[in-house]
Amino acid sequence: MAEVELFSYEACPYAQRTRMALIEKGIAFTLTEVDLYNKPDWFKQLSPYGKVPLLRHNDNLVYESRIINEYLEDAFPDRPLMPQGAAARGKARIWIDYCDSYLMPALHKMIADRREPAKQAENRKAVAEKFRFMETEGLRKLGNGPYWLGTDVSLVDLQFMPFLERFPCYETLWGAAIPEDCTRLKAWIAAMQARDSHKQTAKPFEFHMTRYRRYDEAA
Ligand SMILES: N[C@@H](CCC(=O)N[C@@H](CS)C(=O)NCC(=O)O)C(=O)O
């Protein structure tokens, strides 16, 4: 068994971030799938938050996708996924935070309001604004791509990508869209889709649609 074990769930975008980091860094790991709808007792005992991703590295347990990815960066410094220098690292962390603090809440609001179509026009606008900000303040200012920070893939890319993979479902179900003028963002998605770490962890559109439709069926 590898010294690194990742407890994961096939549909979880947060666990996907960490799987992508492990693949990008070339770290051998054991993948243990957890049935989140019927959590085994051993998992409940092991996982302080009862959530995936959960990483076991020797005797260390690490949880929260963003923290796990930073831990991997510290523990396995070969093949770095963070830039060098305080300024560049600060910028990277700002965008990692932007994903969780700004983009994801806007996306989650669309799910929360799925039964209230009147609210979705405002939600669509909010999501489009987040994408425009990513385009103008991020991709157009930070470098010439193809990745978020320039020529090298980084933890910023891995933070965002699982949610952009699922975004076509938001288009189909709730009419959300990436604005036409966000050309760099679209090119960035294509660059990420071409990476092995994405190909090995991505799920097809219909897989995600089945899960989003279940939200609609749920009470
Ligand atoms: N903030 C956490 C979120 C992780 C999370 O919400 N995981 C979900 C699956 S996608 C989970 O384990 N849910 C089980 C539960 O909440 O009981 C992270 O970034 O790792």
PDB file of N, CA, C and O and ligand atoms in Angstrom, residues 7-9 11-18 34 36-37 39 43 47 49-54 63-68 100 104 108 159 163 166 215, ligand 1:
ATOM      1  N   PHE A   7      -9.100   9.276   0.832  1.00  0.00           N
ATOM      2  CA  PHE A   7     -10.486   8.857   0.961  1.00  0.00           C
ATOM      3  C   PHE A   7     -11.307   9.845   0.142  1.00  0.00           C
ATOM      4  O   PHE A   7     -11.205  11.068   0.338  1.00  0.00           O
ATOM      5  N   SER A   8     -12.086   9.299  -0.760  1.00  0.00           N
ATOM      6  CA  SER A   8     -12.658  10.125  -1.815  1.00  0.00           C
ATOM      7  C   SER A   8     -14.067   9.649  -2.134  1.00  0.00           C
ATOM      8  O   SER A   8     -14.524   8.620  -1.624  1.00  0.00           O
ATOM      9  N   TYR A   9     -14.749  10.429  -2.965  1.00  0.00           N
ATOM     10  CA  TYR A   9     -16.054  10.021  -3.479  1.00  0.00           C
ATOM     11  C   TYR A   9     -16.090  10.452  -4.938  1.00  0.00           C
ATOM     12  O   TYR A   9     -15.747  11.600  -5.254  1.00  0.00           O
ATOM     13  N   ALA A  11     -18.014  11.539  -7.135  1.00  0.00           N
ATOM     14  CA  ALA A  11     -18.687  12.742  -7.659  1.00  0.00           C
ATOM     15  C   ALA A  11     -18.227  14.021  -6.972  1.00  0.00           C
ATOM     16  O   ALA A  11     -18.701  15.107  -7.319  1.00  0.00           O
ATOM     17  N   CYS A  12     -17.319  13.917  -6.007  1.00  0.00           N
ATOM     18  CA  CYS A  12     -16.997  15.081  -5.169  1.00  0.00           C
ATOM     19  C   CYS A  12     -15.973  16.006  -5.846  1.00  0.00           C
ATOM     20  O   CYS A  12     -14.841  15.604  -6.110  1.00  0.00           O
ATOM     21  N   PRO A  13     -16.359  17.257  -6.106  1.00  0.00           N
ATOM     22  CA  PRO A  13     -15.421  18.180  -6.749  1.00  0.00           C
ATOM     23  C   PRO A  13     -14.232  18.540  -5.855  1.00  0.00           C
ATOM     24  O   PRO A  13     -13.142  18.817  -6.354  1.00  0.00           O
ATOM     25  N   TYR A  14     -14.454  18.515  -4.542  1.00  0.00           N
ATOM     26  CA  TYR A  14     -13.364  18.862  -3.613  1.00  0.00           C
ATOM     27  C   TYR A  14     -12.314  17.744  -3.618  1.00  0.00           C
ATOM     28  O   TYR A  14     -11.109  18.002  -3.651  1.00  0.00           O
ATOM     29  N   ALA A  15     -12.798  16.505  -3.591  1.00  0.00           N
ATOM     30  CA  ALA A  15     -11.860  15.374  -3.656  1.00  0.00           C
ATOM     31  C   ALA A  15     -11.133  15.369  -5.000  1.00  0.00           C
ATOM     32  O   ALA A  15      -9.953  14.989  -5.076  1.00  0.00           O
ATOM     33  N   GLN A  16     -11.816  15.820  -6.039  1.00  0.00           N
ATOM     34  CA  GLN A  16     -11.179  15.877  -7.361  1.00  0.00           C
ATOM     35  C   GLN A  16      -9.992  16.839  -7.354  1.00  0.00           C
ATOM     36  O   GLN A  16      -8.958  16.568  -7.969  1.00  0.00           O
ATOM     37  N   ARG A  17     -10.138  17.950  -6.647  1.00  0.00           N
ATOM     38  CA  ARG A  17      -9.003  18.887  -6.541  1.00  0.00           C
ATOM     39  C   ARG A  17      -7.754  18.167  -6.023  1.00  0.00           C
ATOM     40  O   ARG A  17      -6.645  18.376  -6.517  1.00  0.00           O
ATOM     41  N   THR A  18      -7.977  17.358  -5.010  1.00  0.00           N
ATOM     42  CA  THR A  18      -6.844  16.689  -4.372  1.00  0.00           C
ATOM     43  C   THR A  18      -6.309  15.547  -5.234  1.00  0.00           C
ATOM     44  O   THR A  18      -5.103  15.341  -5.329  1.00  0.00           O
ATOM     45  N   VAL A  34     -15.457   6.192  -0.651  1.00  0.00           N
ATOM     46  CA  VAL A  34     -16.339   6.135   0.520  1.00  0.00           C
ATOM     47  C   VAL A  34     -17.767   6.365   0.037  1.00  0.00           C
ATOM     48  O   VAL A  34     -18.016   7.305  -0.729  1.00  0.00           O
ATOM     49  N   LEU A  36     -20.790   7.971   0.626  1.00  0.00           N
ATOM     50  CA  LEU A  36     -21.214   9.063   1.509  1.00  0.00           C
ATOM     51  C   LEU A  36     -22.690   8.949   1.893  1.00  0.00           C
ATOM     52  O   LEU A  36     -23.144   9.591   2.842  1.00  0.00           O
ATOM     53  N   TYR A  37     -23.464   8.153   1.128  1.00  0.00           N
ATOM     54  CA  TYR A  37     -24.878   7.986   1.456  1.00  0.00           C
ATOM     55  C   TYR A  37     -25.084   6.879   2.484  1.00  0.00           C
ATOM     56  O   TYR A  37     -26.181   6.677   2.982  1.00  0.00           O
ATOM     57  N   LYS A  39     -22.307   6.008   5.143  1.00  0.00           N
ATOM     58  CA  LYS A  39     -20.909   6.093   5.601  1.00  0.00           C
ATOM     59  C   LYS A  39     -20.558   4.920   6.515  1.00  0.00           C
ATOM     60  O   LYS A  39     -21.258   4.684   7.514  1.00  0.00           O
ATOM     61  N   PHE A  43     -15.151   5.017   8.678  1.00  0.00           N
ATOM     62  CA  PHE A  43     -14.945   6.353   8.120  1.00  0.00           C
ATOM     63  C   PHE A  43     -15.415   7.419   9.112  1.00  0.00           C
ATOM     64  O   PHE A  43     -14.755   8.443   9.314  1.00  0.00           O
ATOM     65  N   SER A  47     -12.794  10.262  10.127  1.00  0.00           N
ATOM     66  CA  SER A  47     -12.917  11.597   9.538  1.00  0.00           C
ATOM     67  C   SER A  47     -13.561  12.572  10.527  1.00  0.00           C
ATOM     68  O   SER A  47     -14.751  12.469  10.815  1.00  0.00           O
ATOM     69  N   TYR A  49     -14.620  15.583  10.235  1.00  0.00           N
ATOM     70  CA  TYR A  49     -15.777  16.312   9.705  1.00  0.00           C
ATOM     71  C   TYR A  49     -16.779  15.367   9.022  1.00  0.00           C
ATOM     72  O   TYR A  49     -17.810  15.824   8.531  1.00  0.00           O
ATOM     73  N   GLY A  50     -16.433  14.104   8.912  1.00  0.00           N
ATOM     74  CA  GLY A  50     -17.304  13.157   8.207  1.00  0.00           C
ATOM     75  C   GLY A  50     -17.359  13.424   6.716  1.00  0.00           C
ATOM     76  O   GLY A  50     -18.306  13.045   6.037  1.00  0.00           O
ATOM     77  N   LYS A  51     -16.334  14.106   6.190  1.00  0.00           N
ATOM     78  CA  LYS A  51     -16.357  14.502   4.777  1.00  0.00           C
ATOM     79  C   LYS A  51     -15.131  13.976   4.041  1.00  0.00           C
ATOM     80  O   LYS A  51     -14.091  13.715   4.654  1.00  0.00           O
ATOM     81  N   VAL A  52     -15.274  13.882   2.728  1.00  0.00           N
ATOM     82  CA  VAL A  52     -14.129  13.686   1.849  1.00  0.00           C
ATOM     83  C   VAL A  52     -13.867  15.029   1.169  1.00  0.00           C
ATOM     84  O   VAL A  52     -14.803  15.832   1.043  1.00  0.00           O
ATOM     85  N   PRO A  53     -12.649  15.291   0.745  1.00  0.00           N
ATOM     86  CA  PRO A  53     -11.484  14.416   0.809  1.00  0.00           C
ATOM     87  C   PRO A  53     -10.870  14.381   2.205  1.00  0.00           C
ATOM     88  O   PRO A  53     -10.933  15.358   2.951  1.00  0.00           O
ATOM     89  N   LEU A  54     -10.276  13.216   2.495  1.00  0.00           N
ATOM     90  CA  LEU A  54      -9.500  13.033   3.723  1.00  0.00           C
ATOM     91  C   LEU A  54      -8.222  12.335   3.285  1.00  0.00           C
ATOM     92  O   LEU A  54      -8.282  11.341   2.552  1.00  0.00           O
ATOM     93  N   TYR A  63      -7.448  17.115   6.288  1.00  0.00           N
ATOM     94  CA  TYR A  63      -8.755  17.260   5.637  1.00  0.00           C
ATOM     95  C   TYR A  63      -8.966  18.706   5.235  1.00  0.00           C
ATOM     96  O   TYR A  63      -8.215  19.587   5.637  1.00  0.00           O
ATOM     97  N   GLU A  64     -10.011  18.919   4.404  1.00  0.00           N
ATOM     98  CA  GLU A  64     -10.283  20.170   3.708  1.00  0.00           C
ATOM     99  C   GLU A  64      -9.373  20.228   2.466  1.00  0.00           C
ATOM    100  O   GLU A  64      -8.146  20.293   2.579  1.00  0.00           O
ATOM    101  N   SER A  65     -10.030  20.233   1.284  1.00  0.00           N
ATOM    102  CA  SER A  65      -9.281  20.092   0.030  1.00  0.00           C
ATOM    103  C   SER A  65      -8.154  21.114  -0.123  1.00  0.00           C
ATOM    104  O   SER A  65      -7.039  20.774  -0.532  1.00  0.00           O
ATOM    105  N   ARG A  66      -8.454  22.349   0.227  1.00  0.00           N
ATOM    106  CA  ARG A  66      -7.434  23.386   0.055  1.00  0.00           C
ATOM    107  C   ARG A  66      -6.236  23.147   0.986  1.00  0.00           C
ATOM    108  O   ARG A  66      -5.083  23.318   0.583  1.00  0.00           O
ATOM    109  N   ILE A  67      -6.535  22.720   2.212  1.00  0.00           N
ATOM    110  CA  ILE A  67      -5.457  22.456   3.184  1.00  0.00           C
ATOM    111  C   ILE A  67      -4.667  21.218   2.763  1.00  0.00           C
ATOM    112  O   ILE A  67      -3.434  21.182   2.891  1.00  0.00           O
ATOM    113  N   ILE A  68      -5.386  20.213   2.258  1.00  0.00           N
ATOM    114  CA  ILE A  68      -4.687  18.998   1.807  1.00  0.00           C
ATOM    115  C   ILE A  68      -3.709  19.360   0.684  1.00  0.00           C
ATOM    116  O   ILE A  68      -2.558  18.934   0.680  1.00  0.00           O
ATOM    117  N   ASP A 100     -13.341  29.866  -3.642  1.00  0.00           N
ATOM    118  CA  ASP A 100     -14.222  29.406  -2.556  1.00  0.00           C
ATOM    119  C   ASP A 100     -15.096  30.526  -2.001  1.00  0.00           C
ATOM    120  O   ASP A 100     -16.222  30.277  -1.573  1.00  0.00           O
ATOM    121  N   MET A 104     -17.843  30.091  -5.930  1.00  0.00           N
ATOM    122  CA  MET A 104     -18.677  28.968  -5.477  1.00  0.00           C
ATOM    123  C   MET A 104     -19.970  29.408  -4.798  1.00  0.00           C
ATOM    124  O   MET A 104     -21.031  28.821  -5.058  1.00  0.00           O
ATOM    125  N   HIS A 108     -23.516  28.089  -5.908  1.00  0.00           N
ATOM    126  CA  HIS A 108     -24.384  27.383  -4.948  1.00  0.00           C
ATOM    127  C   HIS A 108     -25.744  28.067  -4.819  1.00  0.00           C
ATOM    128  O   HIS A 108     -26.751  27.412  -4.572  1.00  0.00           O
ATOM    129  N   GLN A 159      -7.934  24.375  -8.043  1.00  0.00           N
ATOM    130  CA  GLN A 159      -9.012  24.850  -7.174  1.00  0.00           C
ATOM    131  C   GLN A 159     -10.302  25.078  -7.981  1.00  0.00           C
ATOM    132  O   GLN A 159     -11.386  24.718  -7.556  1.00  0.00           O
ATOM    133  N   PHE A 163     -15.162  22.777 -10.692  1.00  0.00           N
ATOM    134  CA  PHE A 163     -16.431  23.515 -10.773  1.00  0.00           C
ATOM    135  C   PHE A 163     -16.718  23.958 -12.202  1.00  0.00           C
ATOM    136  O   PHE A 163     -17.874  24.029 -12.617  1.00  0.00           O
ATOM    137  N   ARG A 166     -18.229  21.080 -14.108  1.00  0.00           N
ATOM    138  CA  ARG A 166     -19.656  20.885 -13.854  1.00  0.00           C
ATOM    139  C   ARG A 166     -20.519  22.026 -14.398  1.00  0.00           C
ATOM    140  O   ARG A 166     -21.746  21.922 -14.422  1.00  0.00           O
ATOM    141  N   TYR A 215     -31.028  16.708  -7.041  1.00  0.00           N
ATOM    142  CA  TYR A 215     -31.369  17.839  -6.150  1.00  0.00           C
ATOM    143  C   TYR A 215     -32.809  18.233  -6.360  1.00  0.00           C
ATOM    144  O   TYR A 215     -33.540  18.561  -5.435  1.00  0.00           O
TER     145      TYR A 215
HETATM  146  N1  LIG B   1     -14.789  22.374   2.395  1.00  0.00           N
HETATM  147  C1  LIG B   1     -14.631  20.968   2.148  1.00  0.00           C
HETATM  148  C2  LIG B   1     -15.885  20.436   1.489  1.00  0.00           C
HETATM  149  C3  LIG B   1     -15.868  18.910   1.368  1.00  0.00           C
HETATM  150  C4  LIG B   1     -17.277  18.369   1.130  1.00  0.00           C
HETATM  151  O1  LIG B   1     -18.282  19.086   1.264  1.00  0.00           O
HETATM  152  N2  LIG B   1     -17.353  17.078   0.757  1.00  0.00           N
HETATM  153  C5  LIG B   1     -18.646  16.450   0.588  1.00  0.00           C
HETATM  154  C6  LIG B   1     -18.705  15.631  -0.686  1.00  0.00           C
HETATM  155  S1  LIG B   1     -18.528  16.631  -2.138  1.00  0.00           S
HETATM  156  C7  LIG B   1     -18.868  15.474   1.738  1.00  0.00           C
HETATM  157  O2  LIG B   1     -17.981  14.774   2.142  1.00  0.00           O
HETATM  158  N3  LIG B   1     -20.107  15.411   2.227  1.00  0.00           N
HETATM  159  C8  LIG B   1     -20.496  14.485   3.246  1.00  0.00           C
HETATM  160  C9  LIG B   1     -21.226  15.134   4.377  1.00  0.00           C
HETATM  161  O3  LIG B   1     -21.266  16.379   4.425  1.00  0.00           O
HETATM  162  O4  LIG B   1     -21.740  14.390   5.218  1.00  0.00           O
HETATM  163  C10 LIG B   1     -13.384  20.723   1.307  1.00  0.00           C
HETATM  164  O5  LIG B   1     -12.985  21.655   0.597  1.00  0.00           O
HETATM  165  O6  LIG B   1     -12.792  19.632   1.383  1.00  0.00           O
END
